[in-house]
Short mmCIF file of C-alpha atoms in Angstrom, two decimals:
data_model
loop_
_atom_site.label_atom_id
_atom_site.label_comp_id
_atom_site.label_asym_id
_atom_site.label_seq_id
_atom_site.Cartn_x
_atom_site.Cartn_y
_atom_site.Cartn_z
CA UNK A 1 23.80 -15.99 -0.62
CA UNK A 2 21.26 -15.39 1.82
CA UNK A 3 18.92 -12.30 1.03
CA UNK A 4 16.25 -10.71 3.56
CA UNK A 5 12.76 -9.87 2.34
CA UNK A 6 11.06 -7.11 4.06
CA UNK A 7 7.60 -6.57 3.80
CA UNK A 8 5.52 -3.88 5.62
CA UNK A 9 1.58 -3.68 5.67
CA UNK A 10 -0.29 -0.25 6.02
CA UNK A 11 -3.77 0.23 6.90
CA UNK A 12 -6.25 2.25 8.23
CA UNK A 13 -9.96 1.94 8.36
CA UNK A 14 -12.26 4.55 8.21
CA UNK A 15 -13.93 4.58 11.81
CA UNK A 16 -17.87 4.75 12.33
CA UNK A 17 -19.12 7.26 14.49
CA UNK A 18 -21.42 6.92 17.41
CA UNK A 19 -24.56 5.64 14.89
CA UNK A 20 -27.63 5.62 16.86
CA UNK A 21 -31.09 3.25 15.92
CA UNK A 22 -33.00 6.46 15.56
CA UNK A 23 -30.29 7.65 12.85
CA UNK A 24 -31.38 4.98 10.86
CA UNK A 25 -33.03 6.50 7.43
CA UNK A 26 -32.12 9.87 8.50
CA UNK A 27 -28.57 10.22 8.79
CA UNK A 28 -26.63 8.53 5.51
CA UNK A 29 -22.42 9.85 6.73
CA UNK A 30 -21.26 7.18 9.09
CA UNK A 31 -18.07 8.41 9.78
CA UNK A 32 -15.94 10.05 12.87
CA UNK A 33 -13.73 12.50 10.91
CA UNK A 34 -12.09 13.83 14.37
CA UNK A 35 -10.89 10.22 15.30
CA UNK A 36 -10.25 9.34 11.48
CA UNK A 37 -7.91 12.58 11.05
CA UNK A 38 -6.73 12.50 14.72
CA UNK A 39 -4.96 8.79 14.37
CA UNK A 40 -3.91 8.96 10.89
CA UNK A 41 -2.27 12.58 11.51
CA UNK A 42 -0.53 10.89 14.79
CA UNK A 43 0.58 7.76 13.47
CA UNK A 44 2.03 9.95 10.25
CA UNK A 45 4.06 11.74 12.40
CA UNK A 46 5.51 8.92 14.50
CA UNK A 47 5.79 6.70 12.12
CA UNK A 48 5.23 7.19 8.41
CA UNK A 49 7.29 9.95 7.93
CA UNK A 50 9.94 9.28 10.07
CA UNK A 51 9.74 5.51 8.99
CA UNK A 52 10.18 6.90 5.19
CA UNK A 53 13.11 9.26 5.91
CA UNK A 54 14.69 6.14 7.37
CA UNK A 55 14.47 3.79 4.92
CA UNK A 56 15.47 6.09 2.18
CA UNK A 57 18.73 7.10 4.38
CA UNK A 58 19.04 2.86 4.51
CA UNK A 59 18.64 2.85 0.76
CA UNK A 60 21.31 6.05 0.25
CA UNK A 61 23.79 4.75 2.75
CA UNK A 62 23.75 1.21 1.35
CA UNK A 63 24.60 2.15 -2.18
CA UNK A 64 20.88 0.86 -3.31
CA UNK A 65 21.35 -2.55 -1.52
CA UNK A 66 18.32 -1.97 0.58
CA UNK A 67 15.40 -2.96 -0.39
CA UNK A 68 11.49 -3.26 0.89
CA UNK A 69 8.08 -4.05 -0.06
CA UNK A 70 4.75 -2.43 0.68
CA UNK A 71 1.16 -3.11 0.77
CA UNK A 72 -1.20 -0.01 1.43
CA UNK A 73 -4.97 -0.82 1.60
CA UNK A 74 -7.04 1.57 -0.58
CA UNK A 75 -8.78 2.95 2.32
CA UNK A 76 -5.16 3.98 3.45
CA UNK A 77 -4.33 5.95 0.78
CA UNK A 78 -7.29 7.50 0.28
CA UNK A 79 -6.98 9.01 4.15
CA UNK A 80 -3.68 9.53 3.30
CA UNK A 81 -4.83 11.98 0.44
CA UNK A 82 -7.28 13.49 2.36
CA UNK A 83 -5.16 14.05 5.69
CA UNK A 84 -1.49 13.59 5.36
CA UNK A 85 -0.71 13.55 1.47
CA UNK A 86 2.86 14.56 2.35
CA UNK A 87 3.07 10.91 3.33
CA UNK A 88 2.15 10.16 -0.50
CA UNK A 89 4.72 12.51 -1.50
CA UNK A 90 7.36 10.64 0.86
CA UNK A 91 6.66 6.96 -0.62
CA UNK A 92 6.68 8.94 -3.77
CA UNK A 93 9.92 9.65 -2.93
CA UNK A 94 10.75 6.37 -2.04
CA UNK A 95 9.35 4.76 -5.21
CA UNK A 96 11.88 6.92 -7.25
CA UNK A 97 14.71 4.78 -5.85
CA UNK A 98 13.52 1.85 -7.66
CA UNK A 99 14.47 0.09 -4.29
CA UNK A 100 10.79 -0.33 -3.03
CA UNK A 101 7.61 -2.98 -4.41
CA UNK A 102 4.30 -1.78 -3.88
CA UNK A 103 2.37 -5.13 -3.30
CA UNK A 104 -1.51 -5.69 -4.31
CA UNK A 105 -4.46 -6.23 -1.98
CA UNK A 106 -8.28 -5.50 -1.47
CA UNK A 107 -9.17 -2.00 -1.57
CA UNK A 108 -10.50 -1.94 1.47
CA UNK A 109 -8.30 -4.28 3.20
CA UNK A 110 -11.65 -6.69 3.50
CA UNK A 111 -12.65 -10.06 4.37
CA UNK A 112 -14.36 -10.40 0.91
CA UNK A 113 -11.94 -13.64 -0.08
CA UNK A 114 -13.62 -15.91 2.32
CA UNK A 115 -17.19 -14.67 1.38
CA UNK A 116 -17.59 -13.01 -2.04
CA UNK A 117 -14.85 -14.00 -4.82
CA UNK A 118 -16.45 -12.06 -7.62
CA UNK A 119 -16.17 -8.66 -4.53
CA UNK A 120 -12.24 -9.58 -3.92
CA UNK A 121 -11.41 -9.58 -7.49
CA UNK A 122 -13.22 -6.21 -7.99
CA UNK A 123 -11.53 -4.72 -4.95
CA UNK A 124 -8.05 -6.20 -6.40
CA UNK A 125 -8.76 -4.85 -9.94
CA UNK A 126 -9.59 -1.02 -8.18
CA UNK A 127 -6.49 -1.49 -6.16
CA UNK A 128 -4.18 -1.94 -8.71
CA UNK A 129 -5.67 1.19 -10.39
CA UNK A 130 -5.10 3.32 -7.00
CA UNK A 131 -1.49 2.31 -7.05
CA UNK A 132 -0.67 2.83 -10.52
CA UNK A 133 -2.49 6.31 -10.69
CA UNK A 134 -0.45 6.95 -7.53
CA UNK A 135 2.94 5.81 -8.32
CA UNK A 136 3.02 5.01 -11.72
CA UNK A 137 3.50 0.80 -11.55
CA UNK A 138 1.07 -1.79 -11.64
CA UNK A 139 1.93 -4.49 -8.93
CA UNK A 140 3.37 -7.79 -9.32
CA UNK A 141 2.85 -9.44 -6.05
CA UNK A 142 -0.51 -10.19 -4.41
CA UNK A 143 -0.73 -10.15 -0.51
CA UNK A 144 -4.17 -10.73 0.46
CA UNK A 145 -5.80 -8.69 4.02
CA UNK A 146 -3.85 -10.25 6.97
CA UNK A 147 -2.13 -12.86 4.47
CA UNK A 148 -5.48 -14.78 4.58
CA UNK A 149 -4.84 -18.07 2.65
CA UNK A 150 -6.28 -20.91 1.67
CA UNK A 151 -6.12 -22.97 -1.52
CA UNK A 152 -9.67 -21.37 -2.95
CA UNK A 153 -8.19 -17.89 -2.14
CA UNK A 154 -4.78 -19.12 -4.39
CA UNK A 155 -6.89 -20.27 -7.07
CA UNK A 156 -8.91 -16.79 -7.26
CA UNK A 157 -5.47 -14.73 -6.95
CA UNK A 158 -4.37 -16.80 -10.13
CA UNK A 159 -6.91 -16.43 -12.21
CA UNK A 160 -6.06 -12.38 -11.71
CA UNK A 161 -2.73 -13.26 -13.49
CA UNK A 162 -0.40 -13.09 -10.20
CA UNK A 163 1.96 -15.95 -10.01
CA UNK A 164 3.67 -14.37 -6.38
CA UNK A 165 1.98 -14.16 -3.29
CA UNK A 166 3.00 -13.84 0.33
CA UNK A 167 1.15 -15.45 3.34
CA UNK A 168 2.16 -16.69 6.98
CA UNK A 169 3.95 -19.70 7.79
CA UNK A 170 2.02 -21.38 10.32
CA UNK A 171 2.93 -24.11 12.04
CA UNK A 172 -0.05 -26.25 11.63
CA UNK A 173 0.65 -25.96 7.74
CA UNK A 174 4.09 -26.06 7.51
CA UNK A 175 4.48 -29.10 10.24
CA UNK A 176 8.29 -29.79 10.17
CA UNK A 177 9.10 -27.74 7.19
CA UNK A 178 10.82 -24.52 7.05
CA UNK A 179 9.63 -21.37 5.95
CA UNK A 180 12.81 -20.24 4.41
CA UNK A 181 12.16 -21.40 1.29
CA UNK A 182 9.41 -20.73 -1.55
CA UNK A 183 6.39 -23.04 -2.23
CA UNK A 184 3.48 -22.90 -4.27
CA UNK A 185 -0.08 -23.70 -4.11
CA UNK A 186 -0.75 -27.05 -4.35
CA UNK A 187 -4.49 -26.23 -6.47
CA UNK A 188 -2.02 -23.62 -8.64
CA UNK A 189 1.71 -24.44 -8.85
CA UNK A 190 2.35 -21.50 -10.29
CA UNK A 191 1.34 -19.26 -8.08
CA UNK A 192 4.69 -19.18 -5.54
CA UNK A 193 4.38 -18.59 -2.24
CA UNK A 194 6.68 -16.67 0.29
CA UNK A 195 6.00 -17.23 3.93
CA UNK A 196 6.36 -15.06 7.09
CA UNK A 197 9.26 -16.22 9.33
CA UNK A 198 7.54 -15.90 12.67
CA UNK A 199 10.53 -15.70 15.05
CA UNK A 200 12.42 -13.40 13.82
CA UNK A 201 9.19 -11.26 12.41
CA UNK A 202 7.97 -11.37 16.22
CA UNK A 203 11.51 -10.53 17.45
CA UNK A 204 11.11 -7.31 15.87
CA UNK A 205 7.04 -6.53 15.94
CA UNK A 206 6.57 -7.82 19.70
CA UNK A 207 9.65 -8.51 21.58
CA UNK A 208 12.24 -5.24 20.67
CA UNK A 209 10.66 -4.02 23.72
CA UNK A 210 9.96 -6.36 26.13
CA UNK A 211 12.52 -5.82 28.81
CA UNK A 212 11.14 -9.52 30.18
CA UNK A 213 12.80 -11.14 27.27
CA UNK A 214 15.83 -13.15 27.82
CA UNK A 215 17.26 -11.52 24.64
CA UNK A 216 16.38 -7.87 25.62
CA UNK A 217 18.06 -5.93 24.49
CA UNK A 218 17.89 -6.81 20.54
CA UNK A 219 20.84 -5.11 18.59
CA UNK A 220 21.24 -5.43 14.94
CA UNK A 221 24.43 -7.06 14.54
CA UNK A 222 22.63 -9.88 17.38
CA UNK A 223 19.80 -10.00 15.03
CA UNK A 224 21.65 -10.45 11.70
CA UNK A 225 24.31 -13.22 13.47
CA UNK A 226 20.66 -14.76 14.11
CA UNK A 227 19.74 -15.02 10.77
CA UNK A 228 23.37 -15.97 9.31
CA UNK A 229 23.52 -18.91 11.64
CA UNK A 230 20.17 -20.25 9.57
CA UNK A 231 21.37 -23.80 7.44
CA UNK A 232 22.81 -23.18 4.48
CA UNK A 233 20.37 -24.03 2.38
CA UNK A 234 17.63 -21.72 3.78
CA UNK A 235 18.20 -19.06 1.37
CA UNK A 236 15.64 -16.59 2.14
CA UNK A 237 14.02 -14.70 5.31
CA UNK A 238 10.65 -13.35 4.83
CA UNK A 239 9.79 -10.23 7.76
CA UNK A 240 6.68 -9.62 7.33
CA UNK A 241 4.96 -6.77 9.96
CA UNK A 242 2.63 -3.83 10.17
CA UNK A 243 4.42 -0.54 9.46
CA UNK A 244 3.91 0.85 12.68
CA UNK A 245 6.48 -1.69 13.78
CA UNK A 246 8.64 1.81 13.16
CA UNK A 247 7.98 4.49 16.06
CA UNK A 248 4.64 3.70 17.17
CA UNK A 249 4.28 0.47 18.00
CA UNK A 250 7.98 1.01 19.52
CA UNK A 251 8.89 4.51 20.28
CA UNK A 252 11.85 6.19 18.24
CA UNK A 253 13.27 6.55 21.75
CA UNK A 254 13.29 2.85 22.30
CA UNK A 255 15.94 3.19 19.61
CA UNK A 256 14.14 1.21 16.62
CA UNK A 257 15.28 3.41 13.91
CA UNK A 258 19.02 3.23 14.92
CA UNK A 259 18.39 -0.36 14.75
CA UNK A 260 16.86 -0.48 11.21
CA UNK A 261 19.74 2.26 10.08
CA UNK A 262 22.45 -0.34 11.21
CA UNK A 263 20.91 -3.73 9.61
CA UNK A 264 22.58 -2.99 6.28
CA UNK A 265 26.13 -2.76 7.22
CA UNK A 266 25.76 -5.68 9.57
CA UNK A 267 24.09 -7.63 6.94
CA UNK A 268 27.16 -6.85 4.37
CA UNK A 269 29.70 -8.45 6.92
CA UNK A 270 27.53 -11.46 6.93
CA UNK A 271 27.29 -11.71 2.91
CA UNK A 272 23.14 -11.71 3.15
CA UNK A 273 21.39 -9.19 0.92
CA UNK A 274 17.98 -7.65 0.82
CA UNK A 275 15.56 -8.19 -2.43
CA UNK A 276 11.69 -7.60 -2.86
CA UNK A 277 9.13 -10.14 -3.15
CA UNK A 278 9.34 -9.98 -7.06
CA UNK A 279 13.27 -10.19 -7.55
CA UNK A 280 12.81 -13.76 -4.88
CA UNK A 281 9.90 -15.07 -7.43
CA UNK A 282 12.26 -14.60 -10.68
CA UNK A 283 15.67 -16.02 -8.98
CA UNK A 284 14.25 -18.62 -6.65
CA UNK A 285 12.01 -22.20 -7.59
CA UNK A 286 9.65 -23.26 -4.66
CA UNK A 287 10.89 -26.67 -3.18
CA UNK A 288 7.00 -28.01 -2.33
CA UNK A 289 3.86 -27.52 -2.91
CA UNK A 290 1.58 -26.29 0.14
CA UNK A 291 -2.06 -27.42 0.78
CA UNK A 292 -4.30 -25.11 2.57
CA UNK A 293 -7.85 -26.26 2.85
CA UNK A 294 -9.12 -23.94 5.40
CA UNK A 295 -7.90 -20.46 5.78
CA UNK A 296 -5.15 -19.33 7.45
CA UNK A 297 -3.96 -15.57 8.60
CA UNK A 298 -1.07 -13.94 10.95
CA UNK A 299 -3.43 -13.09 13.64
CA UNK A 300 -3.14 -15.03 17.22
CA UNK A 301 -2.39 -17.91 18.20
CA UNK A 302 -4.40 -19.70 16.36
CA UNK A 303 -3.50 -18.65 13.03
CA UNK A 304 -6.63 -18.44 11.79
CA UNK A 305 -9.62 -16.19 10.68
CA UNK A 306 -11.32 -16.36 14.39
CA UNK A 307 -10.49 -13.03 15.05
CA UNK A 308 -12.74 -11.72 12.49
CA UNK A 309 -15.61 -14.49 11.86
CA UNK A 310 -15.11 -16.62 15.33
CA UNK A 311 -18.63 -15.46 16.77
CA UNK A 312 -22.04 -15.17 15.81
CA UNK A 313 -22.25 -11.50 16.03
CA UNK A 314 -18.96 -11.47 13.22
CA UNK A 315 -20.79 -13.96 11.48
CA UNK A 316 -24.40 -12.56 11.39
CA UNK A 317 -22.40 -8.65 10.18
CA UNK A 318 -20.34 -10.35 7.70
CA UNK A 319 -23.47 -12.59 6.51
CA UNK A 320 -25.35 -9.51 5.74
CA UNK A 321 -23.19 -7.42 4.03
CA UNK A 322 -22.10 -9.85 1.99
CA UNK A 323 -25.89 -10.46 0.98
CA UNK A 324 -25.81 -7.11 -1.02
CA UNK A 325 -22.78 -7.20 -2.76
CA UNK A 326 -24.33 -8.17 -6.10
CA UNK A 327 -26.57 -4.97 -5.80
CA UNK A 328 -23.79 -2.72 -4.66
CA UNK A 329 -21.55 -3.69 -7.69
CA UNK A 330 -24.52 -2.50 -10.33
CA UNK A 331 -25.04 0.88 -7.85
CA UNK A 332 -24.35 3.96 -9.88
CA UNK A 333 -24.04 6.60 -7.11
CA UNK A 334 -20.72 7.25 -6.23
CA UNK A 335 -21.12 7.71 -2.48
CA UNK A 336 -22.98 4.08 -2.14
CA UNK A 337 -19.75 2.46 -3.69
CA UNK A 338 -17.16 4.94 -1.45
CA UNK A 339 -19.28 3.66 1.87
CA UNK A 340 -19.37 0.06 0.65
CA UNK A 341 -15.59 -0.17 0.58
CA UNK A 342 -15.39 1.55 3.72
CA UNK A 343 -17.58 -0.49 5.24
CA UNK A 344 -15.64 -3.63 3.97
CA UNK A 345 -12.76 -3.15 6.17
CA UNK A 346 -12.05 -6.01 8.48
CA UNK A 347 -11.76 -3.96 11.22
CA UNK A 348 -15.42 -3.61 11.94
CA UNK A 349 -15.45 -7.53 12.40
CA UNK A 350 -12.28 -7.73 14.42
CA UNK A 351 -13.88 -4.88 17.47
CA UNK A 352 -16.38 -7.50 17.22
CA UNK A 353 -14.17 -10.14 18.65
CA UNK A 354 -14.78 -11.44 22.30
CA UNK A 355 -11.14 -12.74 22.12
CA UNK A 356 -9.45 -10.03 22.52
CA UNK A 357 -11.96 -8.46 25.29
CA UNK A 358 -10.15 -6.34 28.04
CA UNK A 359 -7.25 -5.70 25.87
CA UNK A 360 -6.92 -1.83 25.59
CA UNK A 361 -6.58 0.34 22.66
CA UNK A 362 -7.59 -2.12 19.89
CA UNK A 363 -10.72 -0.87 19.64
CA UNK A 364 -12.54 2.68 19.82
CA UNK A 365 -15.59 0.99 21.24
CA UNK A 366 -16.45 -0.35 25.69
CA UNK A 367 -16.60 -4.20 24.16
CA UNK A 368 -17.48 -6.26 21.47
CA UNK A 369 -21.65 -5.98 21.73
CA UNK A 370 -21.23 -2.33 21.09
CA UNK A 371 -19.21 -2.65 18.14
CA UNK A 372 -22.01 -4.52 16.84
CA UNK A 373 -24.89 -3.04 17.88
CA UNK A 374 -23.26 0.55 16.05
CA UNK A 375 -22.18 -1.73 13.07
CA UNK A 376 -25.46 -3.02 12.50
CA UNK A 377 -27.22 -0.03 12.49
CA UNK A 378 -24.99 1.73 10.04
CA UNK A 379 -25.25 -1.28 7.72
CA UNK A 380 -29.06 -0.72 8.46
CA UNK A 381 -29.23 2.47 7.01
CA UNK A 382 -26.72 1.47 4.21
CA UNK A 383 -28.80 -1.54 3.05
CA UNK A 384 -32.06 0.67 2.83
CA UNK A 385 -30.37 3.26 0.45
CA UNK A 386 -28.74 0.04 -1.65
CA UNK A 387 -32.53 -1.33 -1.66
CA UNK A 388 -34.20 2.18 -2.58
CA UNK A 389 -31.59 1.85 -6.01
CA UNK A 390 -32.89 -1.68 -6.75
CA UNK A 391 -35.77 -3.01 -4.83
CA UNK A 392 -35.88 -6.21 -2.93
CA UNK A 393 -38.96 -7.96 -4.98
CA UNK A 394 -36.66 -7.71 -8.05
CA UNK A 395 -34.06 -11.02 -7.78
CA UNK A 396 -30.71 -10.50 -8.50
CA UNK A 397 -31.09 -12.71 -11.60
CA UNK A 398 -34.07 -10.56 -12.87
CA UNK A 399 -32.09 -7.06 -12.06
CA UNK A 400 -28.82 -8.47 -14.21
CA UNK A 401 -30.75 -9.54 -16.97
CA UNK A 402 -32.70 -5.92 -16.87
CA UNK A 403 -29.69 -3.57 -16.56
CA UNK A 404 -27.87 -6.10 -19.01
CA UNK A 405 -30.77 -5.20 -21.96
CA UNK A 406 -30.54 -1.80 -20.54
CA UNK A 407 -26.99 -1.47 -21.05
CA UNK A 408 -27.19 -3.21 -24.62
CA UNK A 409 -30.61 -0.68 -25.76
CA UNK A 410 -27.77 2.00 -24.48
CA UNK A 411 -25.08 0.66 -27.05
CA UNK A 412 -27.47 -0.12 -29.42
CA UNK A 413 -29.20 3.82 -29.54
CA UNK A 414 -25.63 5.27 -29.27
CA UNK A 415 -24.28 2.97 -32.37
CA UNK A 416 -27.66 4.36 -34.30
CA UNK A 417 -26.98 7.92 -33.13
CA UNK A 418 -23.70 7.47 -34.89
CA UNK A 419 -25.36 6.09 -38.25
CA UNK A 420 -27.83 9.19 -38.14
CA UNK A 421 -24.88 11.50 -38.04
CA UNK A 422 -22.96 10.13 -40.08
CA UNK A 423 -26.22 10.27 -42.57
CA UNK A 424 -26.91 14.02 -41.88
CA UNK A 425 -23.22 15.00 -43.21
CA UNK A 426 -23.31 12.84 -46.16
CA UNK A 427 -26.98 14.55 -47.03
CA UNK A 428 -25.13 17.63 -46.03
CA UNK A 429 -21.95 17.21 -48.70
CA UNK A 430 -24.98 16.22 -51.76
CA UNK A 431 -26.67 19.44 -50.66
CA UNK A 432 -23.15 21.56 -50.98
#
């Protein structure tokens, strides 16, 4: 039986305001809360909400046959708290079903795998913790910012006990295989991999609307015929797509919600179910292993991590803040470590890009040199107050091996404290 595994990603970063050189030292809140509250406040209405009513009429109407998986950066959340938290009650709501998987990722949906392991396995750890104080479950299945992979990036996610992870199937990886099936990593063959079907992902996150398509217009019992007609063998279809997918990116009057009602029924004349990433990993053994030397995402083209590190003004941003890292993780305030993660978020990078230059709304900045330029000088200002906690003639070697005999003087005068009490009512009792 062929089963359908939807997965939808959910981020938003926390934007920088117009940061000027002068602000440098002076001004330490980076952030545009107008935009920030503005977007997250639209896209909620368009498309969270009515997206979550949706699915849970899917889930109602289908006698619990639909199901779907989520990954919500951090970041996300914590906007959503601040903002919308009515969208926290609805996946809330959704969570009660037992028909939804809330995936793992980096907090701050960041590029941290490909530059600072010991950073991603932090940001995974503090995920996990957002989700379960959230929703009450610790996640099973790791998804990783953009479903950047590579084999380094597998062996990391293992060694944080996850033996499920999803990630694109590219072409230039896959070659001649198909990626209805599940592999594993070829450093870890334990970890098992899903991949994204591209096609029919794209049919639905690019081409529902494009009245140039030869296919236009896409109905759901055309769709699920597509996916029935698959071989035999290829037991599993991974759609994999950004939330907004659901009434922003496409309208709810180009009729994308009546199309997502009507996939279950369809699907049930066709015999094909719908499972979460977790229920695949325990029912399904991967056919091959996959090797991945260099990392792969589902951006472009390409495939790749261009869109984010494919210049030298990415490069040099995502060179410098990862310089700190070490420092930031041994910060005590709590507003150093809040702007850290926001800072973290790919985003930043991908305004950066000079691919995607002349392409409109993808960016709140003219072009790519100003996204730097305002990047840099924020991280300017955020490096100083990192530096002014532990100063730059100490090396990081020297400051671990301080705070660590710090930290044990701590224990050690808190485990004497406890003797000395513990002496004081004993010479008490004699005294009685």
């Amino acid at each position: 039986m062929k089963t359908i595994c939807f997965y939808f990603q959910i981020h938003q970063p926390f934007r920088l305001k117009r940061y000027r050189f002068f602000d440098i030292g002076n001004d330490h809140y980076y952030y545009d809360d107008f935009q920030n509250e503005e977007i997250i406040r639209r896209i909620a209405e368009r498309c969270y909400l009515p997206a979550n009513r949706t699915i849970l009429e899917m889930i109602k109407n289908s006698g619990g046959k639909f199901k779907v998986a989520f990954s919500i950066s951090g970041v996300a959340l914590e906007q959503m708290e601040i903002y919308t938290p009515e969208v926290i009650d609805s996946f809330k709501e959704l969570a009660a079903t037992g028909n939804i998987e809330f995936l793992s990722e980096t907090y701050a949906h960041s590029l941290s795998s490909l530059g600072d392991i010991e950073e991603f396995k932090h940001q995974i750890k503090k995920q996990e913790d957002k989700i379960y104080t959230l929703f009450g479950v610790k996640p099973k299945v790791f998804r990783n910012t953009e479903l950047i992979y590579s084999d380094d990036i597998s062996e990391a996610v293992y060694e944080m006990g996850y033996r499920g992870m999803l990630t694109e199937g590219a072409k230039h990886i896959l070659g001649w295989k198909s990626p209805n099936y599940m592999y594993a990593s070829c450093v870890r063959p334990d970890l098992h991999l899903l991949l994204k079907n591209d096609k029919f992902s794209e049919d639905l996150s690019e081409r529902f609307t494009d009245y140039s398509w030869n296919e236009y217009p896409l109905t759901a019992d055309k769709f699920i015929s597509w996916i029935a007609s698959t071989p035999e063998s290829e037991q599993v279809i991974n759609l994999f797509m950004n939330y907004e997918v659901l009434g922003s990116l496409h309208s709810a009057s180009s009729g994308i919600f009546d199309f997502f009602k009507a996939l279950p029924q369809y699907a049930a004349e066709k015999n094909i179910g719908f499972s979460t990433p977790s229920e695949i990993f325990k029912l399904m053994k991967p056919v091959d292993c996959l090797s991945v030397p260099y990392p792969m995402s589902w951006v472009d083209e390409e495939r790749d991590t261009s869109s984010w590190l494919g210049n030298v003004l990415q490069q040099e941003a995502f060179r410098k803040i990862c310089e700190i890292g070490e420092r930031v993780r041994m910060c005590e305030p709590r507003r150093i470590r809040q702007d850290w993660y926001y800072l973290q978020s790919s985003d930043h990078f991908y305004y950066m890009s000079t691919k995607h230059m002349g392409q409109k709304g993808f960016s709140p900045y003219d072009n790519p040199y100003d996204a730097f330029n305002n990047y840099m000088n924020v991280l300017s200002d955020f490096i100083v107050r990192v530096k002014a906690q532990f100063p730059e003639t100490i090396e990081n070697e020297e400051l671990n091996s301080l705070l660590a005999t710090i930290k044990n003087q701590g224990e050690e005068i808190e485990a004497l404290q406890k003797e000395l009490d513990k002496a004081k009512k004993r010479q008490s009792k004699k005294e009685k």
